[in-house]
Amino acid sequence: MSLEIPEVVINRLPVYARALTELQLRGESVVSSQALGELLDVTPAQIRKDLSYFGRFGKQGRGYNVNSLLSKLREILGIDRQWRLILVGVGRLGQAIAEYGGFGPQGFEIVAAFDANPALVGRTIGGAPVLEIDELERFLKTTRVDIGIVAVPAGDAQPVVDKLVAAGIRAILNYAPITAHVPRDVTIRHIDPVLAMQSMTFYIKRAEPGAK
Amino acid sequence: MSLEIPEVVINRLPVYARALTELQLRGESVVSSQALGELLDVTPAQIRKDLSYFGRFGKQGRGYNVNSLLSKLREILGIDRQWRLILVGVGRLGQAIAEYGGFGPQGFEIVAAFDANPALVGRTIGGAPVLEIDELERFLKTTRVDIGIVAVPAGDAQPVVDKLVAAGIRAILNYAPITAHVPRDVTIRHIDPVLAMQSMTFYIKRAEPGAK
DNA sequence: GCCTGTGAAGGATTTCACAGCC
DNA sequence: GGCTGTGAAATCCTTCACAGGC
């Protein structure tokens, strides 16, 4: 059924949802694909086409009801519920992730963190207990976890990903600077600001005086 | 000339460069598009086609020389040099970015940070002085800065982006959870782990028992 | 025999453009 | 008159498949 919805479409839905949340906050009740597109630098046709994969949410002549479109999107994406995360790697990066306040309000709760460094074990980070990495498997056997966050050094990342996958985790957010491999039925996203930087330099290099 | 190179291609080059760096470290001297593709979950044809936009770097029957392909890519991307960054926003997120050690080794140096909070001004963060946000314009007039990092709250982000653009910055890495607008000649990338999470939940939601 | 570089084919995604409805 | 939903067209991107060179 919905198997053939392009991944690019899925990746845009959260952006739409975010904008609708903002509009809701501002007290707007209706928005057209035109107006939403201007907010997001997306063509109106694209928004309408994207939404049409999931149903007919708009009213001709009016546009979309902000509240109801937002709740539809939240339901489609599954962000209308609580998700349970674990964090693997409690170094500087891992600590920043745990203490970054952005996940909680969106329904993503870090229920535990894991690290190989015994000095960290027993602490609490962002409200979650830090456990010994060897406990990972046992923990996952007894506790429901939906998503794993990987924040270990590059060299350790693939084995950690493998462990998560073996334990049944089906979604991974990887902050380690490697291309991690997962089976096709596992979803993975990579966060790497260095890669983002390195693609930007291509464009600003060209704009320099003397560039070809 | 090179204006028509697809952006998707540019975005993959840093990934190739990263893998080649790893191969170099391992002491490999030659790699085929096949082997590189397996490392990166990319088809060999795609790698060859991507590279063909920029020249002919391989040898039939052998593959690519790791060192020379890597330096070509570094040159193409402009990551063969030092880039000067400023960071705007020295809250928790900004501090984590400044202290994250990943930029420096890749040639990205944060030369100054800016914040509106006077309590932070005068401090040093990740080796960079924290300056008053009002000094931003003057600072950019007297100092070369290539890329701006935006790590302010959502509501402040667009005005900060506008200031950076007005001051001549042509590349922006935005960590704020908004779709920021920039003129077409400015490059912007967004880092938002929440959006990444929210697109993954779509897929794991479907895999749940009882999901349609 | 192995592997690149690349036109051509195929597939995916975006945009157009308009019928239909409010 | 304004705006959605959507087939069809256009564009963009990926993959194929093979000539050519090592």
Short mmCIF file of C-alpha atoms (C1' of nucleotides) in Angstrom, two decimals:
data_model
loop_
_atom_site.label_atom_id
_atom_site.label_comp_id
_atom_site.label_asym_id
_atom_site.label_seq_id
_atom_site.Cartn_x
_atom_site.Cartn_y
_atom_site.Cartn_z
CA MET A 1 0.00 0.00 0.00
CA SER A 2 1.92 2.91 1.35
CA LEU A 3 5.11 1.05 0.56
CA GLU A 4 5.66 3.06 -2.57
CA ILE A 5 5.67 6.50 -0.99
CA PRO A 6 9.00 8.10 -1.89
CA GLU A 7 11.37 8.62 0.99
CA VAL A 8 11.92 12.24 -0.03
CA VAL A 9 8.26 12.82 0.67
CA ILE A 10 8.52 11.28 4.13
CA ASN A 11 11.52 13.46 4.86
CA ARG A 12 9.56 16.59 4.04
CA LEU A 13 6.56 15.82 6.21
CA PRO A 14 8.29 16.70 9.49
CA VAL A 15 9.21 20.05 8.00
CA TYR A 16 5.59 20.68 7.13
CA ALA A 17 4.56 19.60 10.60
CA ARG A 18 7.04 21.98 12.17
CA ALA A 19 5.74 24.90 10.14
CA LEU A 20 2.15 24.03 10.97
CA THR A 21 3.02 23.95 14.65
CA GLU A 22 4.41 27.43 14.31
CA LEU A 23 1.30 28.62 12.47
CA GLN A 24 -0.87 27.06 15.14
CA LEU A 25 1.08 28.94 17.78
CA ARG A 26 0.50 32.15 15.90
CA GLY A 27 -3.19 31.41 15.93
CA GLU A 28 -3.59 30.86 12.20
CA SER A 29 -6.43 28.53 11.42
CA VAL A 30 -6.11 28.05 7.67
CA VAL A 31 -3.16 27.92 5.33
CA SER A 32 -2.89 27.46 1.56
CA SER A 33 -0.22 25.39 -0.13
CA GLN A 34 0.96 28.67 -1.58
CA ALA A 35 1.45 30.29 1.82
CA LEU A 36 3.02 27.22 3.37
CA GLY A 37 5.33 26.94 0.40
CA GLU A 38 6.55 30.47 0.85
CA LEU A 39 7.29 29.75 4.48
CA LEU A 40 9.32 26.71 3.55
CA ASP A 41 10.82 27.49 0.17
CA VAL A 42 8.91 24.68 -1.42
CA THR A 43 6.56 24.89 -4.41
CA PRO A 44 2.85 24.74 -3.65
CA ALA A 45 2.47 21.90 -6.13
CA GLN A 46 4.98 19.86 -4.22
CA ILE A 47 3.14 20.29 -0.97
CA ARG A 48 -0.15 19.32 -2.53
CA LYS A 49 1.36 16.32 -4.26
CA ASP A 50 3.12 15.18 -1.11
CA LEU A 51 -0.06 15.37 0.92
CA SER A 52 -2.05 13.63 -1.79
CA TYR A 53 -0.14 10.42 -1.09
CA PHE A 54 -2.00 10.21 2.18
CA GLY A 55 -5.43 11.59 1.51
CA ARG A 56 -7.35 14.73 0.73
CA PHE A 57 -6.89 17.16 3.54
CA GLY A 58 -7.67 20.50 1.96
CA LYS A 59 -10.72 22.45 0.94
CA GLN A 60 -10.90 23.98 -2.49
CA GLY A 61 -10.99 27.72 -2.40
CA ARG A 62 -9.81 27.80 1.22
CA GLY A 63 -6.71 25.78 1.82
CA TYR A 64 -5.87 23.49 4.73
CA ASN A 65 -7.11 23.69 8.28
CA VAL A 66 -3.95 24.12 10.32
CA ASN A 67 -5.01 22.09 13.33
CA SER A 68 -6.45 19.18 11.47
CA LEU A 69 -3.66 18.93 8.92
CA LEU A 70 -1.14 19.03 11.72
CA SER A 71 -2.78 16.21 13.60
CA LYS A 72 -3.06 14.18 10.42
CA LEU A 73 0.64 14.63 9.77
CA ARG A 74 1.51 13.76 13.33
CA GLU A 75 -0.49 10.61 13.04
CA ILE A 76 1.00 9.67 9.67
CA LEU A 77 4.52 10.19 10.95
CA GLY A 78 3.83 8.50 14.24
CA ILE A 79 4.91 11.56 16.19
CA ASP A 80 1.62 11.64 18.01
CA ARG A 81 3.06 9.31 20.65
CA GLN A 82 6.00 8.80 23.01
CA TRP A 83 9.15 7.15 21.68
CA ARG A 84 11.77 5.52 23.86
CA LEU A 85 15.42 6.03 22.99
CA ILE A 86 18.73 4.85 24.25
CA LEU A 87 21.98 6.65 23.78
CA VAL A 88 25.20 4.75 23.23
CA GLY A 89 28.32 6.76 23.95
CA VAL A 90 28.49 9.29 26.75
CA GLY A 91 31.57 11.21 25.72
CA ARG A 92 31.40 14.91 25.02
CA LEU A 93 29.10 14.45 22.06
CA GLY A 94 26.85 11.98 23.86
CA GLN A 95 26.55 14.26 26.84
CA ALA A 96 25.60 17.16 24.63
CA ILE A 97 22.92 15.04 22.98
CA ALA A 98 21.51 13.86 26.29
CA GLU A 99 21.43 17.34 27.71
CA TYR A 100 20.15 18.98 24.56
CA GLY A 101 16.60 19.74 25.46
CA GLY A 102 15.13 19.32 22.00
CA PHE A 103 14.03 15.71 22.05
CA GLY A 104 11.85 15.58 25.12
CA PRO A 105 9.22 18.12 24.08
CA GLN A 106 8.82 16.25 20.79
CA GLY A 107 8.04 12.97 22.49
CA PHE A 108 11.49 11.41 22.33
CA GLU A 109 12.61 10.25 25.74
CA ILE A 110 16.10 8.94 26.43
CA VAL A 111 15.50 6.12 28.87
CA ALA A 112 19.10 5.01 29.34
CA ALA A 113 22.63 5.73 28.20
CA PHE A 114 25.52 3.32 27.77
CA ASP A 115 29.25 3.74 27.85
CA ALA A 116 32.33 1.58 28.06
CA ASN A 117 34.04 3.95 30.47
CA PRO A 118 33.40 2.70 34.03
CA ALA A 119 34.01 6.18 35.39
CA LEU A 120 30.78 7.32 33.80
CA VAL A 121 28.66 4.38 34.80
CA GLY A 122 26.25 5.11 37.62
CA ARG A 123 25.89 8.75 36.76
CA THR A 124 22.74 10.29 35.46
CA ILE A 125 22.70 12.25 32.27
CA GLY A 126 19.79 14.28 31.01
CA GLY A 127 17.67 12.30 33.45
CA ALA A 128 18.83 8.91 32.19
CA PRO A 129 21.07 6.47 34.05
CA VAL A 130 24.42 5.66 32.50
CA LEU A 131 24.93 1.91 32.30
CA GLU A 132 27.85 -0.29 31.39
CA ILE A 133 27.93 -1.05 27.69
CA ASP A 134 27.96 -4.78 28.36
CA GLU A 135 24.51 -4.43 29.84
CA LEU A 136 23.12 -3.24 26.54
CA GLU A 137 21.93 -6.60 25.37
CA ARG A 138 20.32 -7.57 28.62
CA PHE A 139 18.71 -4.17 28.93
CA LEU A 140 17.17 -4.41 25.49
CA LYS A 141 15.77 -7.82 26.32
CA THR A 142 13.81 -6.49 29.24
CA THR A 143 12.92 -2.97 28.17
CA ARG A 144 11.12 -1.59 25.19
CA VAL A 145 13.36 0.72 23.18
CA ASP A 146 12.35 2.15 19.83
CA ILE A 147 15.35 4.08 18.60
CA GLY A 148 19.07 3.97 19.28
CA ILE A 149 21.33 6.99 19.16
CA VAL A 150 24.94 6.22 18.36
CA ALA A 151 27.50 8.73 19.62
CA VAL A 152 30.65 6.68 19.92
CA PRO A 153 33.98 7.22 18.14
CA ALA A 154 34.06 6.27 14.45
CA GLY A 155 35.92 3.04 15.05
CA ASP A 156 33.38 1.72 17.52
CA ALA A 157 30.27 2.73 15.64
CA GLN A 158 29.67 -0.22 13.34
CA PRO A 159 29.90 -2.83 16.10
CA VAL A 160 27.53 -0.77 18.22
CA VAL A 161 25.10 -0.51 15.33
CA ASP A 162 25.33 -4.26 14.83
CA LYS A 163 24.54 -4.86 18.49
CA LEU A 164 21.53 -2.59 18.34
CA VAL A 165 20.25 -4.29 15.23
CA ALA A 166 20.83 -7.74 16.69
CA ALA A 167 18.81 -6.71 19.71
CA GLY A 168 15.88 -5.77 17.52
CA ILE A 169 16.21 -1.99 17.27
CA ARG A 170 14.73 -0.83 13.97
CA ALA A 171 15.76 2.83 13.87
CA ILE A 172 19.14 4.38 14.49
CA LEU A 173 20.31 7.95 14.61
CA ASN A 174 24.02 7.87 13.97
CA TYR A 175 26.28 10.75 14.97
CA ALA A 176 29.51 8.87 14.28
CA PRO A 177 31.37 9.99 11.16
CA ILE A 178 31.06 6.74 9.25
CA THR A 179 28.62 5.21 6.81
CA ALA A 180 27.13 2.51 9.00
CA HIS A 181 25.56 -0.54 7.46
CA VAL A 182 22.18 -1.86 8.47
CA PRO A 183 19.81 -4.46 7.04
CA ARG A 184 17.15 -3.13 4.72
CA ASP A 185 14.44 -3.34 7.34
CA VAL A 186 16.28 -0.99 9.68
CA THR A 187 16.08 2.76 9.22
CA ILE A 188 19.17 4.84 9.82
CA ARG A 189 19.86 8.57 9.62
CA HIS A 190 23.23 10.22 9.84
CA ILE A 191 23.97 13.53 11.50
CA ASP A 192 27.31 14.90 10.42
CA PRO A 193 27.97 18.63 10.47
CA VAL A 194 31.39 18.14 8.93
CA LEU A 195 29.88 16.62 5.78
CA ALA A 196 27.46 19.52 5.62
CA MET A 197 30.36 21.97 5.86
CA GLN A 198 32.33 20.12 3.24
CA SER A 199 29.56 20.33 0.70
CA MET A 200 29.13 24.05 1.32
CA THR A 201 32.75 24.85 0.68
CA PHE A 202 32.34 23.62 -2.87
CA TYR A 203 29.92 26.43 -3.51
CA ILE A 204 31.71 29.23 -1.74
CA LYS A 205 35.01 28.25 -3.27
CA ARG A 206 33.55 28.98 -6.69
CA ALA A 207 32.36 32.37 -5.63
CA GLU A 208 35.84 33.45 -4.63
CA PRO A 209 37.76 35.92 -6.73
CA GLY A 210 39.94 34.01 -9.14
CA ALA A 211 37.87 30.86 -8.96
CA LYS A 212 37.10 29.12 -12.20
CA MET B 1 30.58 25.27 -16.76
CA SER B 2 30.47 23.24 -13.63
CA LEU B 3 27.30 25.11 -12.76
CA GLU B 4 25.16 22.20 -13.85
CA ILE B 5 26.62 19.61 -11.50
CA PRO B 6 23.71 18.23 -9.48
CA GLU B 7 23.72 19.14 -5.83
CA VAL B 8 23.15 15.50 -4.86
CA VAL B 9 26.48 14.74 -6.44
CA ILE B 10 28.23 17.46 -4.47
CA ASN B 11 26.68 16.13 -1.30
CA ARG B 12 28.11 12.68 -1.93
CA LEU B 13 31.66 13.79 -2.58
CA PRO B 14 32.48 14.44 1.09
CA VAL B 15 31.30 10.92 1.85
CA TYR B 16 33.64 9.54 -0.77
CA ALA B 17 36.45 11.67 0.60
CA ARG B 18 35.84 10.39 4.09
CA ALA B 19 35.98 6.77 2.95
CA LEU B 20 39.15 7.41 0.97
CA THR B 21 40.75 8.95 4.05
CA GLU B 22 39.94 5.81 5.94
CA LEU B 23 41.36 3.62 3.16
CA GLN B 24 44.49 5.74 3.10
CA LEU B 25 44.89 5.27 6.82
CA ARG B 26 44.59 1.55 6.34
CA GLY B 27 47.37 1.73 3.80
CA GLU B 28 45.28 0.82 0.76
CA SER B 29 46.67 2.31 -2.40
CA VAL B 30 44.04 1.39 -4.97
CA VAL B 31 40.28 1.05 -4.82
CA SER B 32 37.69 0.13 -7.42
CA SER B 33 34.29 1.76 -7.70
CA GLN B 34 32.93 -1.63 -6.76
CA ALA B 35 34.87 -1.82 -3.51
CA LEU B 36 34.21 1.78 -2.58
CA GLY B 37 30.54 1.25 -3.32
CA GLU B 38 30.36 -1.68 -0.95
CA LEU B 39 31.93 0.43 1.77
CA LEU B 40 29.37 3.15 1.26
CA ASP B 41 26.22 1.38 0.14
CA VAL B 42 26.31 3.13 -3.19
CA THR B 43 26.31 1.53 -6.63
CA PRO B 44 29.63 1.47 -8.46
CA ALA B 45 28.02 3.12 -11.46
CA GLN B 46 26.98 6.03 -9.33
CA ILE B 47 30.46 6.58 -8.04
CA ARG B 48 31.92 6.47 -11.54
CA LYS B 49 29.27 8.79 -12.90
CA ASP B 50 29.70 11.24 -10.02
CA LEU B 51 33.44 11.40 -10.52
CA SER B 52 33.06 11.73 -14.27
CA TYR B 53 31.59 15.19 -13.76
CA PHE B 54 35.02 16.35 -12.73
CA GLY B 55 37.44 14.36 -14.83
CA ARG B 56 38.89 10.94 -15.42
CA PHE B 57 40.60 9.81 -12.29
CA GLY B 58 40.68 6.03 -12.65
CA LYS B 59 42.69 3.47 -14.55
CA GLN B 60 40.89 0.77 -16.48
CA GLY B 61 41.54 -2.63 -15.12
CA ARG B 62 42.88 -1.24 -11.82
CA GLY B 63 40.56 1.26 -10.21
CA TYR B 64 41.41 4.55 -8.53
CA ASN B 65 44.60 5.50 -6.76
CA VAL B 66 43.46 6.29 -3.23
CA ASN B 67 45.88 9.13 -2.55
CA SER B 68 45.46 10.92 -5.79
CA LEU B 69 41.68 10.58 -5.92
CA LEU B 70 41.48 11.87 -2.38
CA SER B 71 43.54 14.93 -3.13
CA LYS B 72 41.50 15.59 -6.25
CA LEU B 73 38.29 15.43 -4.24
CA ARG B 74 39.72 17.65 -1.55
CA GLU B 75 40.64 20.18 -4.15
CA ILE B 76 37.27 19.98 -5.90
CA LEU B 77 35.41 20.46 -2.63
CA GLY B 78 37.75 23.13 -1.40
CA ILE B 79 38.56 21.18 1.74
CA ASP B 80 42.26 21.34 0.98
CA ARG B 81 42.46 24.64 2.86
CA GLN B 82 41.58 26.37 6.12
CA TRP B 83 38.12 27.82 6.55
CA ARG B 84 37.22 30.48 9.09
CA LEU B 85 33.93 30.17 10.94
CA ILE B 86 32.03 32.17 13.46
CA LEU B 87 29.46 30.79 15.82
CA VAL B 88 26.39 32.77 16.74
CA GLY B 89 24.70 31.61 19.91
CA VAL B 90 26.66 30.33 22.88
CA GLY B 91 23.91 28.60 24.78
CA ARG B 92 24.09 24.92 25.55
CA LEU B 93 23.96 23.95 21.91
CA GLY B 94 26.48 26.57 20.84
CA GLN B 95 28.88 25.52 23.56
CA ALA B 96 28.62 21.90 22.51
CA ILE B 97 29.38 22.89 18.92
CA ALA B 98 32.37 25.01 19.89
CA GLU B 99 33.78 22.31 22.09
CA TYR B 100 33.03 19.49 19.73
CA GLY B 101 36.45 18.65 18.41
CA GLY B 102 35.36 17.54 14.96
CA PHE B 103 35.74 20.74 12.98
CA GLY B 104 39.33 21.70 13.70
CA PRO B 105 41.03 18.63 12.26
CA GLN B 106 39.04 19.08 9.06
CA GLY B 107 40.26 22.61 8.54
CA PHE B 108 37.30 24.45 10.02
CA GLU B 109 38.39 26.93 12.64
CA ILE B 110 35.96 28.85 14.80
CA VAL B 111 37.55 32.27 15.08
CA ALA B 112 34.93 33.94 17.25
CA ALA B 113 31.61 33.35 18.91
CA PHE B 114 28.79 35.80 19.54
CA ASP B 115 26.01 35.94 22.07
CA ALA B 116 23.49 38.44 23.35
CA ASN B 117 23.99 37.37 26.95
CA PRO B 118 26.53 39.75 28.56
CA ALA B 119 27.39 37.10 31.15
CA LEU B 120 29.03 35.03 28.44
CA VAL B 121 30.90 37.83 26.74
CA GLY B 122 34.60 37.87 27.45
CA ARG B 123 34.81 34.15 27.97
CA THR B 124 36.67 31.83 25.67
CA ILE B 125 34.96 28.84 24.17
CA GLY B 126 36.70 26.13 22.22
CA GLY B 127 39.58 28.56 21.88
CA ALA B 128 37.43 31.37 20.48
CA PRO B 129 36.54 34.59 22.26
CA VAL B 130 32.89 35.24 22.98
CA LEU B 131 31.86 38.67 21.78
CA GLU B 132 28.76 40.77 22.15
CA ILE B 133 26.27 40.11 19.37
CA ASP B 134 26.19 43.82 18.51
CA GLU B 135 29.80 43.56 17.49
CA LEU B 136 28.98 41.06 14.79
CA GLU B 137 28.70 43.56 11.99
CA ARG B 138 31.85 45.43 12.89
CA PHE B 139 33.74 42.19 13.34
CA LEU B 140 32.74 40.93 9.91
CA LYS B 141 33.87 44.20 8.37
CA THR B 142 37.38 43.77 9.64
CA THR B 143 37.88 40.03 9.66
CA ARG B 144 37.58 37.40 6.98
CA VAL B 145 34.93 34.85 7.85
CA ASP B 146 33.81 32.16 5.42
CA ILE B 147 31.00 30.34 7.16
CA GLY B 148 28.54 31.20 9.91
CA ILE B 149 27.12 28.69 12.34
CA VAL B 150 23.74 29.59 13.75
CA ALA B 151 22.90 28.08 17.14
CA VAL B 152 20.37 30.52 18.55
CA PRO B 153 16.77 29.81 19.58
CA ALA B 154 14.29 29.33 16.74
CA GLY B 155 12.80 32.78 17.13
CA ASP B 156 16.11 34.56 16.77
CA ALA B 157 17.47 32.52 13.90
CA GLN B 158 16.10 34.29 10.85
CA PRO B 159 17.29 37.76 11.96
CA VAL B 160 20.73 36.32 12.69
CA VAL B 161 20.83 34.67 9.27
CA ASP B 162 19.83 37.98 7.70
CA LYS B 163 22.63 39.77 9.50
CA LEU B 164 25.18 37.23 8.37
CA VAL B 165 23.99 37.46 4.80
CA ALA B 166 23.99 41.25 4.90
CA ALA B 167 27.56 41.16 6.12
CA GLY B 168 28.58 39.08 3.12
CA ILE B 169 28.67 35.56 4.54
CA ARG B 170 27.92 33.08 1.77
CA ALA B 171 27.58 29.82 3.69
CA ILE B 172 25.56 29.07 6.80
CA LEU B 173 25.22 25.98 8.92
CA ASN B 174 21.94 26.30 10.74
CA TYR B 175 21.21 24.34 13.90
CA ALA B 176 18.05 26.26 14.74
CA PRO B 177 14.81 24.34 14.15
CA ILE B 178 13.44 26.58 11.43
CA THR B 179 13.60 26.76 7.67
CA ALA B 180 15.73 29.85 7.27
CA HIS B 181 15.58 31.89 4.11
CA VAL B 182 18.63 33.01 2.22
CA PRO B 183 19.21 34.56 -1.20
CA ARG B 184 20.00 32.12 -3.97
CA ASP B 185 23.70 32.91 -3.92
CA VAL B 186 24.04 31.86 -0.28
CA THR B 187 24.42 28.21 0.64
CA ILE B 188 22.70 26.93 3.73
CA ARG B 189 22.53 23.51 5.40
CA HIS B 190 20.29 22.54 8.24
CA ILE B 191 21.20 20.21 11.07
CA ASP B 192 18.15 18.99 12.90
CA PRO B 193 18.17 15.67 14.73
CA VAL B 194 14.50 16.02 15.60
CA LEU B 195 13.50 16.05 11.94
CA ALA B 196 15.66 12.99 11.37
CA MET B 197 13.91 11.24 14.24
CA GLN B 198 10.51 12.24 12.98
CA SER B 199 11.08 10.73 9.58
CA MET B 200 12.30 7.47 11.09
CA THR B 201 9.22 7.01 13.21
CA PHE B 202 7.16 6.77 10.04
CA TYR B 203 9.01 3.60 9.13
CA ILE B 204 9.10 1.94 12.51
CA LYS B 205 5.49 2.75 13.14
CA ARG B 206 4.58 0.62 10.15
CA ALA B 207 6.61 -2.30 11.41
CA GLU B 208 4.69 -2.42 14.64
CA PRO B 209 2.24 -5.21 15.34
CA GLY B 210 -1.18 -4.07 14.31
CA ALA B 211 0.10 -1.39 11.97
CA LYS B 212 -1.63 -1.04 8.64
"C1'" DG C 1 40.08 -10.55 -17.24
"C1'" DC C 2 39.22 -6.51 -14.85
"C1'" DC C 3 37.59 -2.04 -14.40
"C1'" DT C 4 36.74 2.81 -16.03
"C1'" DG C 5 34.03 6.37 -18.43
"C1'" DT C 6 29.88 7.37 -20.63
"C1'" DG C 7 25.99 7.60 -23.92
"C1'" DA C 8 21.49 5.78 -23.69
"C1'" DA C 9 17.68 3.84 -21.16
"C1'" DG C 10 15.07 3.66 -17.34
"C1'" DG C 11 13.08 5.26 -13.17
"C1'" DA C 12 11.99 8.74 -9.84
"C1'" DT C 13 10.61 13.21 -8.63
"C1'" DT C 14 8.97 17.70 -9.62
"C1'" DT C 15 6.24 20.85 -12.02
"C1'" DC C 16 2.49 22.01 -15.02
"C1'" DA C 17 -2.01 22.93 -15.93
"C1'" DC C 18 -6.61 22.38 -15.38
"C1'" DA C 19 -11.13 20.15 -13.94
"C1'" DG C 20 -13.76 20.48 -10.04
"C1'" DC C 21 -15.40 22.46 -5.94
"C1'" DC C 22 -16.09 25.96 -2.29
"C1'" DG D 1 -12.07 34.04 -7.54
"C1'" DG D 2 -9.38 31.13 -5.01
"C1'" DC D 3 -7.45 26.88 -4.13
"C1'" DT D 4 -7.17 21.72 -4.03
"C1'" DG D 5 -6.13 17.23 -6.13
"C1'" DT D 6 -4.13 14.98 -9.85
"C1'" DG D 7 -3.09 13.00 -14.47
"C1'" DA D 8 0.30 14.22 -17.81
"C1'" DA D 9 4.57 16.40 -19.10
"C1'" DA D 10 8.94 17.74 -17.99
"C1'" DT D 11 12.98 17.39 -15.56
"C1'" DC D 12 16.27 15.26 -12.83
"C1'" DC D 13 18.89 11.36 -11.28
"C1'" DT D 14 20.32 6.57 -11.37
"C1'" DT D 15 21.39 2.43 -13.54
"C1'" DC D 16 22.57 -0.20 -17.55
"C1'" DA D 17 25.61 -1.96 -20.64
"C1'" DC D 18 29.44 -1.83 -23.36
"C1'" DA D 19 33.56 0.18 -25.93
"C1'" DG D 20 38.06 0.94 -24.74
"C1'" DG D 21 42.27 0.55 -22.19
"C1'" DC D 22 45.27 -1.65 -18.75
#
